[in-house]
Coordinates of C-alpha atoms in Angstrom, one line a residue:
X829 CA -18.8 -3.4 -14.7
X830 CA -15.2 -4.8 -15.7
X831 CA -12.5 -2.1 -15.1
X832 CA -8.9 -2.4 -16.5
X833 CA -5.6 -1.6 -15.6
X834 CA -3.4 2.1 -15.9
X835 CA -0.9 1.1 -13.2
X836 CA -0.7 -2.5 -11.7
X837 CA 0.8 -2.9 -8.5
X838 CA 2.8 -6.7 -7.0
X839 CA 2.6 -7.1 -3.2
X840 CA 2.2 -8.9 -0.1
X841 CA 3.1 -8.0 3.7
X842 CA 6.0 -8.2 6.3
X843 CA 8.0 -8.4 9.2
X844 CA 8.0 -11.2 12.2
X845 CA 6.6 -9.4 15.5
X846 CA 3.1 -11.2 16.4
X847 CA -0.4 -9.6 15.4
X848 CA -0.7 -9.1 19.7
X849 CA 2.7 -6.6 19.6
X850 CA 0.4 -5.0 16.6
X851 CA -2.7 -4.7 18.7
X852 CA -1.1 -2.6 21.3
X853 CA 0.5 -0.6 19.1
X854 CA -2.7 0.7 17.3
X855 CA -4.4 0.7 20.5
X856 CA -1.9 3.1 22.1
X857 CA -2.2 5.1 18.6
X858 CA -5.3 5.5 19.4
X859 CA -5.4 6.5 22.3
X860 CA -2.9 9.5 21.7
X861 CA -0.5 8.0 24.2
X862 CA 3.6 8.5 23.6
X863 CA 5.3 5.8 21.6
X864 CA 4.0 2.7 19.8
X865 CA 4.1 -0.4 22.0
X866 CA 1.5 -1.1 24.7
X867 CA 1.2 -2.1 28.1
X868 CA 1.1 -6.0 28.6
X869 CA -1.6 -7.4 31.8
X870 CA 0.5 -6.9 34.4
X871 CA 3.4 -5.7 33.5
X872 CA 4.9 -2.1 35.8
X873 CA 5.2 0.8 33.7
X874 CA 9.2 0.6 34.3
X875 CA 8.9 -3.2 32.5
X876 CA 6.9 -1.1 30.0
X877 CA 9.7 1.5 29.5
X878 CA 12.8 -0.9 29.5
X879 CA 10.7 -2.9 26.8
X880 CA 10.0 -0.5 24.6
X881 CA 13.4 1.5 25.2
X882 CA 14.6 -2.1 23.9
X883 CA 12.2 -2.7 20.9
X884 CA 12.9 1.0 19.6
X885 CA 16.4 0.5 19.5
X886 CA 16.0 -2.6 17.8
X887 CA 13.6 -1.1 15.4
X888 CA 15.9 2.4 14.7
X889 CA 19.2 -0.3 14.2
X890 CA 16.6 -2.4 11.4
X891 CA 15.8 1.2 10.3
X892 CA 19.1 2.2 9.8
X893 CA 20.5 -0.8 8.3
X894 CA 18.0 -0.4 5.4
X895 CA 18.4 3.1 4.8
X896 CA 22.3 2.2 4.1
X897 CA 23.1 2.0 0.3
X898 CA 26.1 1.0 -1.2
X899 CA 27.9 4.8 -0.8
X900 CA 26.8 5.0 2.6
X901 CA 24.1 7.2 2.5
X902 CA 21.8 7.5 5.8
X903 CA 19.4 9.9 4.2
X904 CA 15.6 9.8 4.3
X905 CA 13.6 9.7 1.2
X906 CA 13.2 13.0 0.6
X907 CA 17.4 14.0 1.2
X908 CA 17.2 11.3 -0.9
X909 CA 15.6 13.4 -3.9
X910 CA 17.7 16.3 -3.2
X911 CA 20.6 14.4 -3.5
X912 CA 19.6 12.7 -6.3
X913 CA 18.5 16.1 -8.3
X914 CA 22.3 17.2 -7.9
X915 CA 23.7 14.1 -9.1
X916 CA 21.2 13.6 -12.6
X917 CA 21.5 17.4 -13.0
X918 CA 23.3 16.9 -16.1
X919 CA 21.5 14.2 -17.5
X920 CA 18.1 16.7 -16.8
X921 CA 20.6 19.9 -18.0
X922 CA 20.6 21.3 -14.5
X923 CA 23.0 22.8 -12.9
X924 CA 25.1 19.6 -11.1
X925 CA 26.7 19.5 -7.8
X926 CA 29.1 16.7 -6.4
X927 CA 27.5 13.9 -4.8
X928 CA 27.8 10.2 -3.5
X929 CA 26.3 8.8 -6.6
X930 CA 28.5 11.0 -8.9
X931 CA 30.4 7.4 -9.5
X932 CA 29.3 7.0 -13.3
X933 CA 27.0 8.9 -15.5
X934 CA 23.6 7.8 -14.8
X935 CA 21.4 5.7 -17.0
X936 CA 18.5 6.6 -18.6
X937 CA 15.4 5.1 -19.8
X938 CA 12.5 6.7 -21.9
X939 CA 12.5 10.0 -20.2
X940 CA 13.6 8.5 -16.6
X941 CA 16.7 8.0 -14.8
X942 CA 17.7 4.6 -13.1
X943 CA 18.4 5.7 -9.4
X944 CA 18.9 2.3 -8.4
X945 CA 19.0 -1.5 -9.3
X946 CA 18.4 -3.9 -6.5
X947 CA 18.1 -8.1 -6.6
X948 CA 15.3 -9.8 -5.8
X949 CA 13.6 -13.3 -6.0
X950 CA 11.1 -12.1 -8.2
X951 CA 13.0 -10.3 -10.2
X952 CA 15.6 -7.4 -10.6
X953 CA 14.1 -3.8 -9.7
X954 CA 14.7 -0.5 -10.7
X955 CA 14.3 2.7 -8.8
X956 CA 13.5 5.2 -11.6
X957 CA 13.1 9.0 -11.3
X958 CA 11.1 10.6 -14.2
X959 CA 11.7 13.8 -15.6
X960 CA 9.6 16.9 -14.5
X961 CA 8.4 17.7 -18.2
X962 CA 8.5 13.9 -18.9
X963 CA 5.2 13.3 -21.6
X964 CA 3.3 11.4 -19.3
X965 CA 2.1 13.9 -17.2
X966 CA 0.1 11.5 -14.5
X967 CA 4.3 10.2 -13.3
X968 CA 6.5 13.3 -14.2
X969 CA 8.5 14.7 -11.4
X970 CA 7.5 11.0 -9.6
X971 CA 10.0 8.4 -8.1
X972 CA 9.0 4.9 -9.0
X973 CA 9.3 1.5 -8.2
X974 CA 9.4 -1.0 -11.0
X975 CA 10.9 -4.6 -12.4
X976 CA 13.2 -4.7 -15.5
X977 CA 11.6 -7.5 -16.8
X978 CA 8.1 -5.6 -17.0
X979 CA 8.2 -1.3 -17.5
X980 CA 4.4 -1.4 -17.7
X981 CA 4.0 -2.0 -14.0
X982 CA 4.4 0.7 -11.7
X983 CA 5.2 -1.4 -8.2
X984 CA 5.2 1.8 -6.0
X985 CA 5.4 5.9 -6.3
X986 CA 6.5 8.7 -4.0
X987 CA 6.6 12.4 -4.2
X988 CA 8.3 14.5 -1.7
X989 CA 6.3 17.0 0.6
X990 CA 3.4 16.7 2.6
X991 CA 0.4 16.7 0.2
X992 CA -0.7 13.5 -1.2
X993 CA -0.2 13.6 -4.9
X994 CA -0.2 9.9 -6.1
X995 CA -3.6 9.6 -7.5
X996 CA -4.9 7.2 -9.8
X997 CA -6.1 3.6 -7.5
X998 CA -4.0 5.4 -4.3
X999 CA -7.1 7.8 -4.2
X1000 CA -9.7 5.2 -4.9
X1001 CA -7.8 3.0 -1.6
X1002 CA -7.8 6.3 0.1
X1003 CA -11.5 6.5 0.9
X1004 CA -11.7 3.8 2.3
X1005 CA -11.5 5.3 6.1
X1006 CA -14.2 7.6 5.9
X1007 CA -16.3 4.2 5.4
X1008 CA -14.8 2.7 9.0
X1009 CA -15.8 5.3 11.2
X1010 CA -18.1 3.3 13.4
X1011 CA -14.6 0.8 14.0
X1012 CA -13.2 0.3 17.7
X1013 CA -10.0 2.8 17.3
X1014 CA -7.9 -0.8 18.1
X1015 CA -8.8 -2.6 15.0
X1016 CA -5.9 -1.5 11.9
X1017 CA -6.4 -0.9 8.4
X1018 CA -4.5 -4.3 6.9
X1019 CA -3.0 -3.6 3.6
X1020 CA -2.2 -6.8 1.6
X1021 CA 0.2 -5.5 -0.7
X1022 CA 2.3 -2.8 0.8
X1023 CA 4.9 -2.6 -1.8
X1024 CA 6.9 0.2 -1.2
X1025 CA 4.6 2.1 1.3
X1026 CA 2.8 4.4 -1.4
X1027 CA -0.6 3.5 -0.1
X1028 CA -0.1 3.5 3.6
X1029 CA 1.9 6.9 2.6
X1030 CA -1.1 8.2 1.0
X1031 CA -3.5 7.2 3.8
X1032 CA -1.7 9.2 6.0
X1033 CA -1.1 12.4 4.1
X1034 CA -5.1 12.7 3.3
X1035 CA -5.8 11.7 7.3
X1036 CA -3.1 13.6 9.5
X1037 CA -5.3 13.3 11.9
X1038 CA -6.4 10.0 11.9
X1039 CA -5.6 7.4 15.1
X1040 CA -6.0 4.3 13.1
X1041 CA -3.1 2.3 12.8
X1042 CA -2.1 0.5 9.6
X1043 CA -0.4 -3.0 9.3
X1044 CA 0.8 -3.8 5.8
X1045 CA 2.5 -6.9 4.3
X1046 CA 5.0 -7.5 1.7
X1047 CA 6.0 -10.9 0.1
X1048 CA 9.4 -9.0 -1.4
X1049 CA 12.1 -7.9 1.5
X1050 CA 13.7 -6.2 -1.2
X1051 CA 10.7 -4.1 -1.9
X1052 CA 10.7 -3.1 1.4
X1053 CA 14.6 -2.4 2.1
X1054 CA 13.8 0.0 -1.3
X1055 CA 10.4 1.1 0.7
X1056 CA 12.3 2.6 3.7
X1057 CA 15.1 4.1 1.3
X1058 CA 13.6 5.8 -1.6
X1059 CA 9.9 6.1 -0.7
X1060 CA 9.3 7.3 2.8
X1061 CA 8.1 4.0 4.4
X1062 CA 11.1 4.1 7.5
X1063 CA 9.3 7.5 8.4
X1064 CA 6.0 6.2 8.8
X1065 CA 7.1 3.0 10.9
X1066 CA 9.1 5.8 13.5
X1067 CA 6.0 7.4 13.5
X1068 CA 3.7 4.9 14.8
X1069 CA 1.3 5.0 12.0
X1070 CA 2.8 1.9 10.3
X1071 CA 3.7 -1.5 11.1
X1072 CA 5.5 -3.2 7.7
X1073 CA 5.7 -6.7 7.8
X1074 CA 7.6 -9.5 5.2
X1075 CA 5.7 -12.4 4.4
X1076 CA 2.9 -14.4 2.7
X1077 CA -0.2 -11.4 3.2
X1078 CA -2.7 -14.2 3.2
X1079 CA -0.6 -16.6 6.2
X1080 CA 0.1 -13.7 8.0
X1081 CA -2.9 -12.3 8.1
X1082 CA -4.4 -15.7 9.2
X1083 CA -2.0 -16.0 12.0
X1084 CA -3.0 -12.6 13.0
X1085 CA -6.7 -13.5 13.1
X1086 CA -5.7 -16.8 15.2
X1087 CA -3.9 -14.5 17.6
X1088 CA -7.2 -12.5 18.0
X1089 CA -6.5 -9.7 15.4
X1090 CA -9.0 -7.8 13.3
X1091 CA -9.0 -5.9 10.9
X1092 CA -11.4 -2.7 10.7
X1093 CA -11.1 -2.6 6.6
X1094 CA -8.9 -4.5 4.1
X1095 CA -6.8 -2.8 1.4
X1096 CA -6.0 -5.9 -1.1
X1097 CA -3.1 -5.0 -3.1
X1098 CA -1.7 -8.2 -4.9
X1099 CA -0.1 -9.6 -7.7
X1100 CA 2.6 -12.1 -9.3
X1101 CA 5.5 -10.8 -10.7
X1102 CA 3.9 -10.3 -14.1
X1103 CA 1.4 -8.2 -12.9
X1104 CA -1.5 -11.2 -13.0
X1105 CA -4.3 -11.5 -10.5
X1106 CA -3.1 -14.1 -8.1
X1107 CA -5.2 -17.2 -9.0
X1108 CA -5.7 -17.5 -4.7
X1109 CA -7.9 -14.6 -5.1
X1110 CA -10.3 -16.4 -7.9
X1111 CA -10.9 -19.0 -5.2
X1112 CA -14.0 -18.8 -2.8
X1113 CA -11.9 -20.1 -0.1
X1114 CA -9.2 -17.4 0.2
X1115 CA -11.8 -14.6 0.5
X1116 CA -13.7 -16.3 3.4
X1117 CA -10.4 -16.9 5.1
X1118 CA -9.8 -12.8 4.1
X1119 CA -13.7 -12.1 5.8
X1120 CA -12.9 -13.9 9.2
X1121 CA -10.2 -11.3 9.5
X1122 CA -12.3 -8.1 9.4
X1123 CA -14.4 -6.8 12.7
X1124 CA -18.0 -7.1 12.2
X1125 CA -19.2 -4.3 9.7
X1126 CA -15.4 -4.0 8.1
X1127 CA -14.8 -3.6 4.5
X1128 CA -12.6 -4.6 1.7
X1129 CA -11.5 -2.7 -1.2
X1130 CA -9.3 -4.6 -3.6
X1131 CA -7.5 -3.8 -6.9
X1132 CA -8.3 -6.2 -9.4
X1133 CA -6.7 -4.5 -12.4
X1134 CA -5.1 -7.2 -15.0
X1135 CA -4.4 -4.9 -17.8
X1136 CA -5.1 -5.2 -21.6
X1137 CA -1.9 -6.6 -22.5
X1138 CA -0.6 -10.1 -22.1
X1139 CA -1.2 -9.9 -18.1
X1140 CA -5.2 -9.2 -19.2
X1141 CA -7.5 -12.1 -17.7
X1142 CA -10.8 -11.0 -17.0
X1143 CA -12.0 -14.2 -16.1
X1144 CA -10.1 -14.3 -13.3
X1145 CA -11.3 -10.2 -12.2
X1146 CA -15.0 -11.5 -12.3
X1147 CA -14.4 -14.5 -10.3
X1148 CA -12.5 -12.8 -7.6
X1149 CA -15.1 -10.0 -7.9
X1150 CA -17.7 -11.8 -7.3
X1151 CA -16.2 -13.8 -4.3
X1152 CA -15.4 -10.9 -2.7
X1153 CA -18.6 -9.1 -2.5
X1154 CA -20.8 -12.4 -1.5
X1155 CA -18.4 -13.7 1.8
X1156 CA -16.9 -10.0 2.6
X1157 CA -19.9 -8.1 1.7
X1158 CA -22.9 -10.1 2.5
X1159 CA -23.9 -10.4 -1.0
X1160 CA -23.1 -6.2 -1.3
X1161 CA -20.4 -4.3 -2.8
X1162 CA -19.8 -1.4 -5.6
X1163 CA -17.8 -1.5 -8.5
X1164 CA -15.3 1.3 -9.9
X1165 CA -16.5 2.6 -13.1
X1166 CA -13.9 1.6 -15.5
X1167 CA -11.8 4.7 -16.7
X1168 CA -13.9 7.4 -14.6
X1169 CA -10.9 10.2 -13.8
X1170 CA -8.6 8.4 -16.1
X1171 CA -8.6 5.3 -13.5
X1172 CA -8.7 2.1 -15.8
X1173 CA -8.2 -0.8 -12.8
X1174 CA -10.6 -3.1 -11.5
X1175 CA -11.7 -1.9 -8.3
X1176 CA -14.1 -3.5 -6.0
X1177 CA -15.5 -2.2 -2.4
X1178 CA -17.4 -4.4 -0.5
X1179 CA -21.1 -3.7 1.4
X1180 CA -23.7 -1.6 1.2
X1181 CA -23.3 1.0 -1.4
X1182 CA -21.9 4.3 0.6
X1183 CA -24.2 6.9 0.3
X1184 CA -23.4 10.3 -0.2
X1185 CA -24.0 11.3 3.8
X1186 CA -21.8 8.0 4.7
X1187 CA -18.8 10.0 2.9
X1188 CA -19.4 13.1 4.6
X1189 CA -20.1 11.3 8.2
X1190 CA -16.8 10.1 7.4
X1191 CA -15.0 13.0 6.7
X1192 CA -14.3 12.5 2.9
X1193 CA -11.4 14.5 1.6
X1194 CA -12.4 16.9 -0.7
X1195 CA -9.8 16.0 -3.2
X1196 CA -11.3 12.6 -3.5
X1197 CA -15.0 14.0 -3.4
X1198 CA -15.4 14.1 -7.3
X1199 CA -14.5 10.2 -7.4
X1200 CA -18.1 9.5 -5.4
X1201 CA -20.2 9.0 -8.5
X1202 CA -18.0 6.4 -9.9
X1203 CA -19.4 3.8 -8.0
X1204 CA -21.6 1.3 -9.5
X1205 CA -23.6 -0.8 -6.5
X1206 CA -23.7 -4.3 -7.0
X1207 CA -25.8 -7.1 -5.4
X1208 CA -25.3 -10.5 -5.7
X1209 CA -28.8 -12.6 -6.0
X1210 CA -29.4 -14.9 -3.3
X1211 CA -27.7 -17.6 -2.9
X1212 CA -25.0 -17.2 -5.3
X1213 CA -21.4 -17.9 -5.4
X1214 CA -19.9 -17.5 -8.7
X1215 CA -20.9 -17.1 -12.1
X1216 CA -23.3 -14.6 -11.2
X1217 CA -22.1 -11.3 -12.4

């Protein structure tokens, strides 16, 4: 039942607003009214408008301000691509047109052209573009995100257009809303782990129609000023689907439950900057702190993947495993089949195992329909903890 890695993924969540300004805004989602902040007890509509007039132009100027490289480009991610085609024409033997990052030839690595280098804490990272016809067909024609110091671990991926096309554990996180149908509209989908927005990106190309908000963390502010550049995540925040957020996932999500936030489902997303399950999430405690933040019937799906190479530890996959499905679960749970679909990570969804008319109740992409047998249900014997699976 022990699934390993393809594509291993670092994150955490962001930004400083409190969980109550997040509330409102998923509640207004929901409810189809304009714009993303909420009414406050009390408060006139025309306190309500000069408030949110003020907080949007806040939020365009922090918008902005990211999307800013060092030639002055203001582009979203996908005049991004366009640009970026004309300038590594050459380097792909396309036809090449002038462009701001026509400054020096650009480098290239294994099939892929460096976009971008940015700094980080954790690490420098690299913005890499890989070649349509490049041999690994599962990223070719894909922009990823990724650290020098480790080219095994794909941080983050984004195509351009309006179908989702990530696949791989993207797909796996992406059924999880068929499974939260029976959730007040108010409660978010948390992502712990945004990294550059791919999931939260994905979520919202396979549900276009879905009112659910989503409220994502990320411990890396350089990941995100990369997120909103090169990967799309600046168009989900001005569209009210998104709230991205810097800072320790597991704090911030416990602030948010103390501000009476919760969370209809869980994505859980997170790793050190070698790739390695966290050792927080082979403690009992950290997943009962994660359980007090869901709403009553929520679920958790969380990539456990620590790869076969010198990040593999699957001692720490079972123990985190196993203390996800007995405090977020109730002791229920379903494990990914390890490489079903080409998928090699460590996936594990907590409660009852969904049943075929669950996933159509829900609405179930059919793009993710052939994933449904992949599931291996899981119970925990009673009384357990750890060391039982």
């Amino acid at each position: 039942f022990i699934f390993v890695w393809a594509i291993r993924m670092t994150s955490c969540f962001v930004h400083h607003r409190g969980w109550a300004d997040a509330s409102r805004d998923a509640e207004e989602y929901a409810s189809g009214t304009s714009g993303t902040i909420g009414t406050s007890a009390g408060e006139s509509w025309d306190e309500w408008d000069q408030r949110a007039s003020e907080r949007a132009h806040a939020s365009a100027s922090d918008l902005e301000r990211d999307r800013a490289d060092a030639h002055g480009s203001w582009a979203s991610a996908e005049a991004n691509e366009r640009v970026v085609m004309a300038a590594v024409g050459g380097a792909y033997g396309y036809a090449s047109t002038p462009s701001q990052f026509d400054v020096r030839s650009p480098t290239r690595v294994d099939g892929m052209t460096v976009l971008e280098e940015y700094p980080s804490d954790f690490g420098l990272l690299q913005v890499m573009r890989v070649d349509d016809d490049h041999r690994d067909v599962t990223f070719a024609g894909a922009t990823l995100l990724m650290r020098a110091s480790n080219q095994n671990a794909v941080l983050s991926e984004y195509r351009p257009g309006s179908e989702p096309t990530s696949g791989g554990i993207f797909d796996l996180f992406a059924m999880l809303p068929p499974l939260l149908v029976d959730q007040p509209g108010r409660h978010p989908i948390g992502i712990l782990g945004l990294g550059a927005g791919t999931c939260a990106r994905e979520l919202a190309l396979f549900y276009p129609e879905e009112n659910r908000h989503m409220v994502g963390w990320e411990l890396d502010p350089s990941i995100l000023h990369l997120g909103r550049k090169w990967f799309g995540m600046d168009e989900l925040e001005q569209s009210g689907r998104l709230t991205a957020r810097c800072g320790d996932a597991f704090e911030e999500l416990g602030r948010a439950r103390e501000g009476g936030g919760l969370c209809a489902g869980i994505i859980v997303d997170v790793f050190d900057e070698d790739s390695r399950v966290l050792p927080q999430l082979t403690k009992f405690e950290t997943w009962e702190e994660i359980a007090r933040s869901l709403a009553p019937g929520g679920r958790i799906i969380a990539n456990l993947s620590t790869g076969r190479g010198k990040s593999a530890n699957m001692q720490a996959a079972v123990a985190a495993a196993e203390a996800a499905i007995v405090t977020c679960g109730g002791g229920h749970g379903s494990l990914w089949r390890g490489g079903a679909h080409g998928i090699w990570n460590e996936v594990v969804l907590t409660g009852p195992h969904p049943t075929i008319q669950c996933w159509a109740d829900g609405h179930l992409p059919m793009q993710l329909s052939k994933y449904t047998d992949a599931w291996v249900p899981i119970t925990a014997p009673p009384g357990a903890r750890q060391g039982w699976m």
